[in-house]
Amino acid sequence: MTLLCLCFLWQTALAEVIKSPNGKLTLTFALQADGVPTYHLTYKGRDVIKTSKLGLELKNAPALTSGFTVADSKQRTFDESWQPVWGEVKTIRNHYNELAVTLKQAATDRTVRVRFRVFDDGLGFRYEFPRQPKLDYFTIKEERTQFALAGDHKAFWLPGDYDTQEYSTVTSKLSEVRGKMKAAVTGNASQTTFSPTGVQTPLMLKSQDGLYINIHEAALIDYSCMHLELDDKNFVLESHLTPDAVGDKGLIQTPALSPWRTVIVSDRAGDILESKLVLNLNEPTKFKDTSWIKPVKYVGVWWEMITGKSTWSYTNMDNIKLDSVDYRKVKPNGTHGANTAHVKEYIDFAALHGFDAVLVEGWNIGWEDWFGKHKDYVFDFVTPYPDFNVPELQQYAASKNVKIIMHHETSGSVRNYERHLDSAFQFMNKYGYNAVKTGYVGDIVPLGHHHYDQWLINHYNYVLEKAAEHHIMVNGHEAVRPTGLARTYPNLIGNEAARGTEYEAFGGSNPDHTTILPFTRLIGGPMDYTPGIFQTQISVINPQNKSFVHSTLVRQMALYVTMYSPLQMAADLPENYNKHLDAFQFIKDVAVDWDDTHVLEAEPGDYITIARKAKGKSSWFIGSTCDENGRTSNIKLDFLAPGKKYVATIYADAKDAHYEKNPQAYTIRKLNVTRKTKLAQYCAPGGGYAISVMEATK
Amino acid sequence: MTLLCLCFLWQTALAEVIKSPNGKLTLTFALQADGVPTYHLTYKGRDVIKTSKLGLELKNAPALTSGFTVADSKQRTFDESWQPVWGEVKTIRNHYNELAVTLKQAATDRTVRVRFRVFDDGLGFRYEFPRQPKLDYFTIKEERTQFALAGDHKAFWLPGDYDTQEYSTVTSKLSEVRGKMKAAVTGNASQTTFSPTGVQTPLMLKSQDGLYINIHEAALIDYSCMHLELDDKNFVLESHLTPDAVGDKGLIQTPALSPWRTVIVSDRAGDILESKLVLNLNEPTKFKDTSWIKPVKYVGVWWEMITGKSTWSYTNMDNIKLDSVDYRKVKPNGTHGANTAHVKEYIDFAALHGFDAVLVEGWNIGWEDWFGKHKDYVFDFVTPYPDFNVPELQQYAASKNVKIIMHHETSGSVRNYERHLDSAFQFMNKYGYNAVKTGYVGDIVPLGHHHYDQWLINHYNYVLEKAAEHHIMVNGHEAVRPTGLARTYPNLIGNEAARGTEYEAFGGSNPDHTTILPFTRLIGGPMDYTPGIFQTQISVINPQNKSFVHSTLVRQMALYVTMYSPLQMAADLPENYNKHLDAFQFIKDVAVDWDDTHVLEAEPGDYITIARKAKGKSSWFIGSTCDENGRTSNIKLDFLAPGKKYVATIYADAKDAHYEKNPQAYTIRKLNVTRKTKLAQYCAPGGGYAISVMEATK
């Protein structure tokens, strides 16, 4: 008894407490009796993260998990505002109270610092490894950061996987994860699950008493991507890093920093969507000139290949070697989408409707056997198929003030991509390309590496840096999910790293998919979701394909607002837009960069309604997405400027609309509105609405 | 009985036989009863390779080892002569009889071709995988090529290892390999042995009845390096390929070729050394211009670091990050070898004595913690230490008609090297460097890969190709041992890939080392052995280092002839040469490119004496090396031109010379000689002799 009491006193003595600027969050750091560092987070007095252990296990070295004493502890307050190069709001406030605890492990003479930042919207903390003689180079065996939850929360989760996040989100209690895992792991071009209770971040949670909690990471640089391993008896999540080819989870040289581990929390779901915590935990950009970075609205030669109407490849050969095929002499398949004449049609369409750019996939040689072969030399990124005239198209596009977006599919062969990176970017500079969509479909070559291991994380950031040297914007597909790095590298204007619209042509996604993604995947940064599919029955495009988009036409428009991105595609074929030019007007009008954002209503898995003010303009755009049940959305336009009059154009599901049975039934009506206006707007099952609000001209 | 007889007949019927042009070698291909392909090689009626199986096991696919029938069989004779860009002889005859057997595996509808070439000096054969629907991409699980030997031969072997060949050669019977393996595996910066009876190639063998046999491979391109696994009961060697990070042994896309498996054979040891079989099995170069490739005799800032007199690094810091150290502000250690003033001394020395170039190691930042840390970003290859003035030194060197040889140590971090390759080669072009010594010390990064796996083989060849684009010659250290690729890439002017002279400063090498290397490592191509150590007691340079060179001074000179290389270093310090300028004259005189070569006498492990005629000149140079026993060498100078008179300068061990006890005792005498001259020349234990033979001027 005496010993226990002493320990308790000792622990209490070493506890450090800081609060969020508004006082609602309380972070407690404490050492347990055996020198185990722990933290504890409350929101309005309710447990968000119960006492949870911190630390790392190392390879061939003593663990950094216990035996610590506090050598030093510092607190400070930080408050600044900064302007993103592009974003949901014009100005972002970065306001937190900070606690930095320096821990000494006497037995090994090693020091680790844990830095906590408590914002009004949540917590970020990271490990810092100062330069020191006894901890110079080390290999992480596993990071042992716990997130002990207060109960069996509802979770919006994806199976933990080292190579893909392209799964449907499962909504279940944490205790149900294990039972639902097997069915959740659907097939993918490259996938490596690791545990029956392993899940990905950003992980969205909702407690039974209504707390919304999001766990993710920020500033993933030179470190392995974190997954979460669930102890489904105690509802404790623990970090699980992505291993490399030999099972190591990170080679570290001090001084070094881990990424931030983030916990966003509120009792209002909309606060999660409005949080800028992840961005704030990233470093400001070092780019001196960012004038070359511009949000992009684009169309592209893409959906026609996704749906099977045309092909990326120029021939139907299989098994080709880039350096031994003379494409001028082989038989074209006649289905090649990226041909000069056809691309010109897209350029014409883009120019006519005011789009910035045209993405062209399948322009370069190598697509005949690009996929799943583990080829090293799969593309060279500079040689077009013979029917794709690079200079002619660039001249044509330039004459119409349209950009062509480059496409670099790597097929996961990263050494090959790095070997060609300089020449590929020089090629882009020469021909006036200013943005590239990268792709990492399939297993990483060399085999053994994973899309999310440290070696690949390093690769993605290398590409960003090299691209920036060439003033090139990057939209990375199948790369790691973003962690707010766009603050540091604002040329990272998009990522995929989730189940995008193409899955609507591969069997479809759940109708509630877009009511969840902003709470999960989008917490780290924008997604190139490629919305805007008006012809939701794929069989109209390709009779062989029986898939359909699990969304009404109108909801496809709403996504331009609800799925924030500075890079937005109108993904459908021009011919489909031409059939609905009245609705298409919204896609033409909608902004891709914003001064302000208000989440009007939100509940993960059910609905999201967001209003955003176009950057530098008086116009607002509202989008709403709902799940398969449909609903009536009640919103107030009180975000509008006082004393001003506006005209709202409301694009709405018709009363008999339905994502499966009647997706294209919509209405368009105009309405004079002010900041006092209230709207009750019906959303069909799998539907939503889109509203443009323009300042009245008279 | 009936069945057995039928089988026998069937096998006989399918046997194909070809002979070498001179008729001494006979190659028999036959299918065993179960459709297993085999070959059999005899020399003058004696078994060299007894009936041995051919084939490969594949990953996740049926094996290519049995069930074959002969679909086609073709024979042809080839005879041409070609001139190497540099070499031991001016003209090489490529003369063989060829058998190409196309094998069909009916059960899988797959085809493999085995191509045999029988030369007068041995056999080469390879697998060819034609383009075909049922064999387009495959992964090798293991190659199952056997070399069934006729007995318990004497072998000159190194432990099989995926990462190093820097072992002392063990001389033993094959049956003794297992027992001697453990002691043979000495420590190395990176090493991965795989079997108690695994050995490396080139493997030199001698049968009890006096047949000399060498097994190696030729044209190792986009394939994994082959080791040999010994069945020490039956004396059957079987191919064992180097695995990659996931254990795969080669990803193949058809059409594809394996490297050639080579068996050089003769009853005269000198024939093994004179064989051009490995070169002949490589493809002619595609380089249109080779005028920029020139043999090089050089000195360098190297031995002083190897011996511990000076350092590669500029400071004594540990744990540095390239991008965060300002070397202008840190404390120099005062021992940095590659400083401007000191390099100028080497340039002066090179110019005074007619050397082409000066190698400078340790010129670039990063050496403080370059080794053994598995760092990714370990060097940038373009930033000099502050005391190394690149433009000043290049100007100084150019003014003295001397080149500086670039050094690119990668520390095994190959992605980092490839990332910097373009800028590094551009840097070399800008500052007039035309040759680079590359290094791969330590484990390959990313971990899991091996120095000799397919991914690395691909890397080394990529560096060669990129270097050629920049007209740069390459001397690759710690890379895979050569396989005659210098025919195709004549800018590959050197490799290490064996235990070089630096080991004489790390404890020493066996006195017979240089009587073996030409029979083993040099079969694949030249080695940058860095001979010429006159001060064989390392303690004279660095009192802390008690190693000594296991060679007399004179034998160090002989190595310029016996260890053929177009790249030869005079590795000792200028101050040591200045003490023996009379002997140094031989190193100044000796050629590095040759019109003709005669192996005058040779016995692996005992002695080698070679005479070579300088390219485009009438002078000859003779070198002789012997083992620890010493001997008297009896040679005839009948290779000299008829009717001409020559003056021979004979650099010989003194009578009391000894590699350990009295290494620097030598004599120099001049002698008038003709092609009728016979010489009996004493070689001390661990000694040898060197002779220059100049046409008499009157």
Coordinates of N, CA and C in Angstrom, one line a residue, chain A residues 226-387:
Chain A
M226 N 1.1 6.1 -41.0 CA 0.5 5.4 -39.8 C -0.9 4.8 -40.1
H227 N -1.0 3.6 -39.7 CA -2.4 3.0 -39.6 C -2.7 2.9 -38.1
L228 N -3.9 2.3 -37.8 CA -4.3 2.2 -36.4 C -4.7 0.7 -36.2
E229 N -4.2 0.2 -35.2 CA -4.5 -1.2 -34.8 C -5.5 -1.1 -33.6
L230 N -6.6 -1.7 -33.8 CA -7.7 -1.6 -32.7 C -7.6 -2.8 -31.8
D231 N -7.6 -2.4 -30.5 CA -7.8 -3.4 -29.4 C -9.3 -3.3 -29.2
D232 N -10.1 -4.3 -29.7 CA -11.5 -4.1 -29.8 C -12.2 -4.6 -28.5
K233 N -11.4 -5.0 -27.5 CA -11.9 -5.2 -26.2 C -11.9 -3.9 -25.3
N234 N -10.8 -3.2 -25.5 CA -10.7 -2.0 -24.6 C -10.9 -0.7 -25.4
F235 N -11.1 -0.8 -26.7 CA -11.3 0.3 -27.6 C -10.1 1.3 -27.6
V236 N -8.9 0.6 -27.6 CA -7.7 1.4 -27.7 C -7.1 1.2 -29.1
L237 N -6.8 2.3 -29.7 CA -6.2 2.3 -31.0 C -4.7 2.5 -30.8
E238 N -3.9 1.8 -31.6 CA -2.4 2.0 -31.4 C -1.8 2.1 -32.8
S239 N -0.8 3.0 -32.9 CA -0.2 3.3 -34.2 C 0.4 2.0 -34.7
H240 N 0.3 1.8 -36.0 CA 0.9 0.7 -36.8 C 1.5 1.3 -38.0
L241 N 2.8 1.3 -38.1 CA 3.5 2.0 -39.2 C 3.6 1.0 -40.4
T242 N 3.7 1.5 -41.6 CA 3.9 0.7 -42.8 C 5.3 0.2 -42.9
P243 N 5.5 -1.1 -43.0 CA 6.9 -1.6 -43.1 C 7.5 -1.5 -44.5
D244 N 8.8 -1.5 -44.6 CA 9.5 -1.6 -45.9 C 9.7 -3.0 -46.3
A245 N 10.6 -3.2 -47.3 CA 10.7 -4.6 -47.8 C 11.3 -5.6 -46.8
V246 N 12.0 -5.1 -45.8 CA 12.6 -6.0 -44.8 C 11.8 -5.9 -43.5
G247 N 10.7 -5.2 -43.5 CA 9.9 -5.2 -42.3 C 10.2 -4.0 -41.4
D248 N 11.2 -3.2 -41.7 CA 11.5 -2.1 -40.9 C 10.4 -1.0 -41.1
K249 N 10.3 -0.2 -40.1 CA 9.2 0.8 -40.1 C 9.7 2.2 -40.1
G250 N 11.0 2.4 -40.5 CA 11.5 3.8 -40.6 C 12.9 3.8 -40.1
L251 N 13.8 4.4 -41.0 CA 15.2 4.6 -40.7 C 15.3 6.1 -40.3
I252 N 15.7 6.4 -39.1 CA 15.7 7.8 -38.6 C 17.2 8.2 -38.3
Q253 N 17.5 9.4 -38.7 CA 18.7 10.0 -38.3 C 18.4 11.2 -37.6
T254 N 19.0 11.4 -36.4 CA 18.7 12.6 -35.6 C 19.5 13.7 -36.0
P255 N 19.0 15.0 -35.9 CA 17.7 15.3 -35.3 C 16.6 15.0 -36.3
A256 N 15.5 14.5 -35.7 CA 14.4 14.1 -36.5 C 13.0 14.4 -35.8
L257 N 12.0 14.5 -36.6 CA 10.7 14.7 -36.0 C 9.7 13.6 -36.6
S258 N 8.9 13.1 -35.8 CA 7.8 12.3 -36.3 C 6.7 13.2 -36.9
P259 N 5.9 12.7 -37.8 CA 4.7 13.4 -38.1 C 3.9 13.8 -36.9
W260 N 3.0 14.7 -37.0 CA 2.1 15.0 -35.9 C 1.0 13.9 -35.9
R261 N 0.6 13.5 -34.7 CA -0.6 12.7 -34.5 C -1.7 13.6 -34.1
T262 N -2.8 13.6 -34.9 CA -3.9 14.6 -34.7 C -5.2 14.0 -34.2
V263 N -5.8 14.7 -33.3 CA -7.1 14.3 -32.8 C -8.0 15.6 -32.9
I264 N -8.9 15.6 -33.9 CA -9.8 16.7 -34.0 C -11.1 16.3 -33.3
V265 N -11.7 17.2 -32.5 CA -12.8 16.8 -31.7 C -13.8 18.0 -31.6
S266 N -15.1 17.7 -31.6 CA -16.1 18.7 -31.3 C -17.4 17.9 -31.1
D267 N -18.4 18.7 -30.5 CA -19.7 18.1 -30.4 C -20.6 18.5 -31.5
R268 N -20.0 19.3 -32.5 CA -20.7 19.7 -33.7 C -19.9 19.1 -34.9
A269 N -20.6 18.3 -35.7 CA -19.9 17.6 -36.8 C -19.3 18.6 -37.8
G270 N -19.9 19.7 -38.0 CA -19.4 20.7 -38.9 C -18.1 21.2 -38.5
D271 N -17.8 21.2 -37.2 CA -16.5 21.7 -36.8 C -15.3 20.8 -37.3
I272 N -15.6 19.5 -37.4 CA -14.6 18.6 -38.0 C -14.3 19.0 -39.4
L273 N -15.3 19.3 -40.2 CA -15.1 19.7 -41.6 C -14.4 21.0 -41.7
E274 N -14.7 21.9 -40.8 CA -14.1 23.3 -40.8 C -12.7 23.4 -40.2
S275 N -12.3 22.3 -39.6 CA -11.0 22.3 -38.9 C -9.8 22.6 -39.8
K276 N -8.9 23.4 -39.4 CA -7.7 23.6 -40.2 C -6.5 23.1 -39.4
L277 N -6.7 22.3 -38.4 CA -5.7 21.8 -37.5 C -4.6 21.1 -38.3
V278 N -5.0 20.2 -39.2 CA -3.9 19.5 -40.0 C -3.1 20.4 -40.8
L279 N -3.7 21.3 -41.5 CA -2.9 22.3 -42.2 C -2.0 23.1 -41.3
N280 N -2.5 23.6 -40.2 CA -1.7 24.4 -39.2 C -0.5 23.7 -38.7
L281 N -0.6 22.4 -38.6 CA 0.5 21.6 -38.1 C 1.6 21.4 -39.1
N282 N 1.4 21.7 -40.3 CA 2.4 21.7 -41.4 C 3.2 23.0 -41.4
E283 N 4.4 22.9 -41.9 CA 5.2 24.1 -42.0 C 4.8 25.0 -43.1
P284 N 5.0 26.3 -42.9 CA 4.7 27.2 -44.0 C 5.5 26.9 -45.3
T285 N 5.0 27.2 -46.4 CA 5.8 26.9 -47.6 C 7.1 27.7 -47.7
K286 N 8.1 27.1 -48.3 CA 9.4 27.8 -48.5 C 9.4 28.4 -49.9
F287 N 8.4 28.1 -50.7 CA 8.4 28.6 -52.1 C 8.3 30.1 -52.1
K288 N 9.2 30.8 -52.7 CA 9.2 32.2 -52.7 C 8.2 32.7 -53.7
D289 N 8.0 32.1 -54.8 CA 7.1 32.5 -55.8 C 6.0 31.4 -55.9
T290 N 4.8 31.8 -55.7 CA 3.7 30.8 -55.8 C 2.7 31.2 -56.9
S291 N 3.1 32.2 -57.7 CA 2.2 32.8 -58.7 C 1.9 31.7 -59.8
W292 N 2.7 30.7 -59.9 CA 2.5 29.7 -60.9 C 1.5 28.6 -60.5
I293 N 1.1 28.7 -59.3 CA 0.1 27.7 -58.7 C -1.3 28.3 -58.8
K294 N -2.1 27.6 -59.6 CA -3.5 28.2 -59.8 C -4.5 27.0 -59.7
P295 N -5.6 27.2 -59.0 CA -6.7 26.2 -59.0 C -7.1 25.9 -60.5
V296 N -7.6 24.7 -60.7 CA -7.9 24.3 -62.1 C -9.2 23.6 -62.1
K297 N -10.1 24.0 -63.1 CA -11.3 23.3 -63.4 C -11.0 22.7 -64.8
Y298 N -11.3 21.4 -64.9 CA -10.8 20.8 -66.1 C -11.8 19.7 -66.6
V299 N -11.7 19.4 -67.9 CA -12.3 18.2 -68.5 C -11.2 17.3 -68.9
G300 N -11.6 16.1 -69.5 CA -10.5 15.3 -69.9 C -10.9 14.0 -70.6
V301 N -9.9 13.5 -71.3 CA -10.0 12.2 -72.0 C -9.7 11.1 -70.9
W302 N -10.7 10.7 -70.2 CA -10.6 9.9 -69.1 C -11.8 9.0 -68.8
W303 N -12.9 9.6 -68.7 CA -14.1 8.8 -68.3 C -14.5 7.8 -69.4
E304 N -14.2 8.2 -70.7 CA -14.5 7.3 -71.8 C -13.6 6.0 -71.7
M305 N -12.4 6.1 -71.1 CA -11.6 4.9 -70.9 C -12.1 4.1 -69.7
I306 N -12.4 4.9 -68.7 CA -12.9 4.3 -67.4 C -14.1 3.4 -67.7
T307 N -15.0 4.0 -68.5 CA -16.3 3.3 -68.8 C -16.1 2.2 -69.9
G308 N -15.0 2.2 -70.5 CA -14.7 1.1 -71.5 C -15.1 1.5 -72.9
K309 N -15.4 2.8 -73.1 CA -15.8 3.2 -74.5 C -14.6 3.3 -75.4
S310 N -13.5 3.8 -74.8 CA -12.2 3.9 -75.6 C -11.1 3.3 -74.8
T311 N -9.9 3.3 -75.3 CA -8.8 2.7 -74.6 C -7.6 3.7 -74.4
W312 N -6.8 3.4 -73.4 CA -5.6 4.1 -73.2 C -4.6 3.7 -74.3
S313 N -4.6 2.5 -74.6 CA -3.6 2.0 -75.5 C -3.9 2.2 -77.0
Y314 N -2.9 2.3 -77.8 CA -3.1 2.6 -79.2 C -3.2 1.3 -80.1
T315 N -2.8 0.2 -79.5 CA -2.9 -1.1 -80.2 C -3.5 -2.1 -79.3
N316 N -3.8 -3.3 -79.8 CA -4.2 -4.4 -79.0 C -3.1 -5.4 -78.8
M317 N -1.9 -5.0 -79.0 CA -0.8 -5.9 -78.7 C -0.8 -6.2 -77.2
D318 N -0.2 -7.3 -76.9 CA 0.2 -7.5 -75.5 C 1.7 -7.6 -75.4
N319 N 2.2 -7.6 -74.3 CA 3.7 -7.8 -74.1 C 4.5 -7.0 -75.0
I320 N 4.6 -5.7 -74.7 CA 5.5 -4.9 -75.5 C 6.7 -4.4 -74.7
K321 N 7.8 -4.1 -75.4 CA 8.9 -3.5 -74.8 C 9.1 -2.2 -75.5
L322 N 9.2 -1.1 -74.6 CA 9.1 0.2 -75.2 C 10.2 0.4 -76.2
D323 N 11.4 -0.1 -76.0 CA 12.5 0.2 -76.9 C 12.5 -0.7 -78.1
S324 N 11.5 -1.6 -78.3 CA 11.6 -2.4 -79.4 C 10.3 -2.5 -80.3
V325 N 9.4 -1.5 -80.0 CA 8.2 -1.4 -80.8 C 8.3 -0.2 -81.7
D326 N 8.1 -0.3 -82.9 CA 7.9 0.8 -83.8 C 6.4 1.1 -84.0
Y327 N 5.9 2.0 -83.3 CA 4.5 2.2 -83.3 C 3.9 2.7 -84.6
R328 N 4.9 3.2 -85.4 CA 4.4 3.7 -86.7 C 4.1 2.5 -87.6
K329 N 4.6 1.3 -87.3 CA 4.4 0.2 -88.1 C 3.4 -0.8 -87.6
V330 N 2.8 -0.6 -86.4 CA 1.9 -1.6 -85.9 C 0.5 -1.2 -86.2
K331 N -0.4 -2.1 -86.0 CA -1.8 -1.9 -86.3 C -2.5 -1.2 -85.2
P332 N -3.0 0.0 -85.4 CA -3.8 0.7 -84.3 C -5.1 -0.1 -84.0
N333 N -5.6 0.1 -82.8 CA -6.8 -0.6 -82.5 C -8.1 0.1 -82.8
G334 N -7.9 1.4 -83.2 CA -9.0 2.2 -83.6 C -9.9 2.7 -82.4
T335 N -9.5 2.4 -81.2 CA -10.2 2.8 -80.0 C -9.4 3.7 -79.1
H336 N -8.3 4.2 -79.6 CA -7.4 5.0 -78.8 C -8.0 6.4 -78.5
G337 N -8.3 6.7 -77.2 CA -8.9 7.9 -76.9 C -8.1 9.1 -77.2
A338 N -6.8 9.1 -76.8 CA -6.0 10.3 -76.9 C -5.4 10.5 -78.3
N339 N -6.3 10.7 -79.2 CA -5.8 11.0 -80.6 C -6.0 12.5 -80.8
T340 N -5.2 13.0 -81.7 CA -5.2 14.5 -81.9 C -6.6 15.1 -82.1
A341 N -7.3 14.5 -83.1 CA -8.6 15.1 -83.5 C -9.5 15.1 -82.3
H342 N -9.5 14.0 -81.5 CA -10.5 13.9 -80.4 C -10.1 14.8 -79.3
V343 N -8.8 14.9 -79.0 CA -8.4 15.8 -78.0 C -8.8 17.3 -78.3
K344 N -8.7 17.6 -79.6 CA -9.1 18.9 -80.1 C -10.6 19.2 -79.7
E345 N -11.4 18.1 -79.9 CA -12.8 18.3 -79.5 C -12.9 18.7 -78.0
Y346 N -12.1 18.0 -77.2 CA -12.2 18.4 -75.8 C -11.7 19.8 -75.5
I347 N -10.6 20.1 -76.3 CA -10.1 21.5 -76.1 C -11.2 22.5 -76.5
D348 N -11.9 22.2 -77.6 CA -13.0 23.1 -78.1 C -14.1 23.2 -77.0
F349 N -14.4 22.1 -76.4 CA -15.4 22.0 -75.4 C -15.0 22.8 -74.2
A350 N -13.7 22.6 -73.8 CA -13.2 23.4 -72.6 C -13.2 24.9 -72.9
A351 N -12.8 25.2 -74.1 CA -12.7 26.7 -74.4 C -14.1 27.3 -74.4
L352 N -15.0 26.5 -75.0 CA -16.4 27.0 -75.1 C -17.0 27.3 -73.8
H353 N -16.7 26.4 -72.8 CA -17.4 26.5 -71.5 C -16.5 27.0 -70.4
G354 N -15.4 27.6 -70.8 CA -14.6 28.3 -69.8 C -13.7 27.4 -68.8
F355 N -13.5 26.2 -69.2 CA -12.6 25.3 -68.4 C -11.1 25.7 -68.6
D356 N -10.3 25.5 -67.6 CA -8.9 25.9 -67.6 C -8.1 24.9 -68.4
A357 N -8.5 23.6 -68.4 CA -7.6 22.6 -68.9 C -8.3 21.3 -69.3
V358 N -7.5 20.5 -70.1 CA -7.9 19.2 -70.5 C -6.9 18.2 -70.1
L359 N -7.3 17.2 -69.3 CA -6.5 16.1 -69.0 C -6.5 15.1 -70.1
V360 N -5.3 14.6 -70.5 CA -5.3 13.6 -71.5 C -4.5 12.4 -71.0
E361 N -5.2 11.3 -70.8 CA -4.5 10.1 -70.4 C -4.4 9.2 -71.6
G362 N -3.3 8.3 -71.6 CA -3.1 7.4 -72.7 C -2.4 8.0 -73.8
W363 N -1.7 9.1 -73.6 CA -1.1 9.8 -74.7 C 0.3 9.2 -75.1
N364 N 0.9 8.6 -74.1 CA 2.3 8.1 -74.3 C 2.4 6.6 -74.5
I365 N 3.4 6.2 -75.1 CA 3.5 4.8 -75.4 C 3.7 3.9 -74.2
G366 N 3.2 2.7 -74.2 CA 3.5 1.8 -73.1 C 2.2 1.2 -72.5
W367 N 1.0 1.7 -72.9 CA -0.2 1.3 -72.2 C -0.7 -0.1 -72.6
E368 N 0.0 -0.8 -73.6 CA -0.5 -2.1 -74.0 C -0.4 -3.1 -72.8
D369 N 0.7 -3.0 -72.0 CA 0.9 -4.0 -71.0 C 1.4 -3.3 -69.7
W370 N 0.8 -2.1 -69.5 CA 1.3 -1.3 -68.4 C 1.0 -1.8 -67.0
F371 N 0.0 -2.7 -66.9 CA -0.6 -3.0 -65.6 C -0.3 -4.4 -65.1
G372 N 0.1 -4.5 -63.8 CA 0.1 -5.8 -63.2 C 1.2 -6.7 -63.6
K373 N 2.2 -6.2 -64.4 CA 3.3 -7.1 -64.8 C 4.5 -6.9 -64.0
H374 N 4.5 -6.0 -63.1 CA 5.8 -5.7 -62.4 C 6.9 -5.3 -63.3
K375 N 6.6 -4.7 -64.4 CA 7.6 -4.2 -65.3 C 8.4 -3.1 -64.7
D376 N 9.7 -3.1 -65.0 CA 10.5 -1.9 -64.5 C 10.3 -0.8 -65.5
Y377 N 10.6 -1.0 -66.7 CA 10.6 0.0 -67.7 C 9.3 0.0 -68.5
V378 N 8.3 0.6 -67.8 CA 6.9 0.5 -68.3 C 6.5 1.7 -69.1
F379 N 7.1 2.9 -68.8 CA 6.8 4.1 -69.6 C 8.0 5.0 -69.6
D380 N 8.1 5.8 -70.6 CA 9.2 6.8 -70.7 C 8.8 8.2 -70.5
F381 N 7.5 8.5 -70.5 CA 6.9 9.7 -70.1 C 7.2 10.9 -71.1
V382 N 7.8 10.6 -72.2 CA 8.0 11.6 -73.2 C 7.7 11.2 -74.6
T383 N 7.4 10.0 -74.9 CA 7.1 9.6 -76.2 C 5.6 9.4 -76.5
P384 N 5.0 10.2 -77.4 CA 3.6 10.0 -77.6 C 3.3 8.9 -78.6
Y385 N 2.1 8.4 -78.5 CA 1.7 7.5 -79.6 C 1.6 8.3 -80.9
P386 N 1.7 7.6 -82.0 CA 1.9 8.3 -83.3 C 0.6 9.2 -83.6
D387 N -0.5 8.9 -83.0 CA -1.7 9.7 -83.4 C -1.9 10.8 -82.4

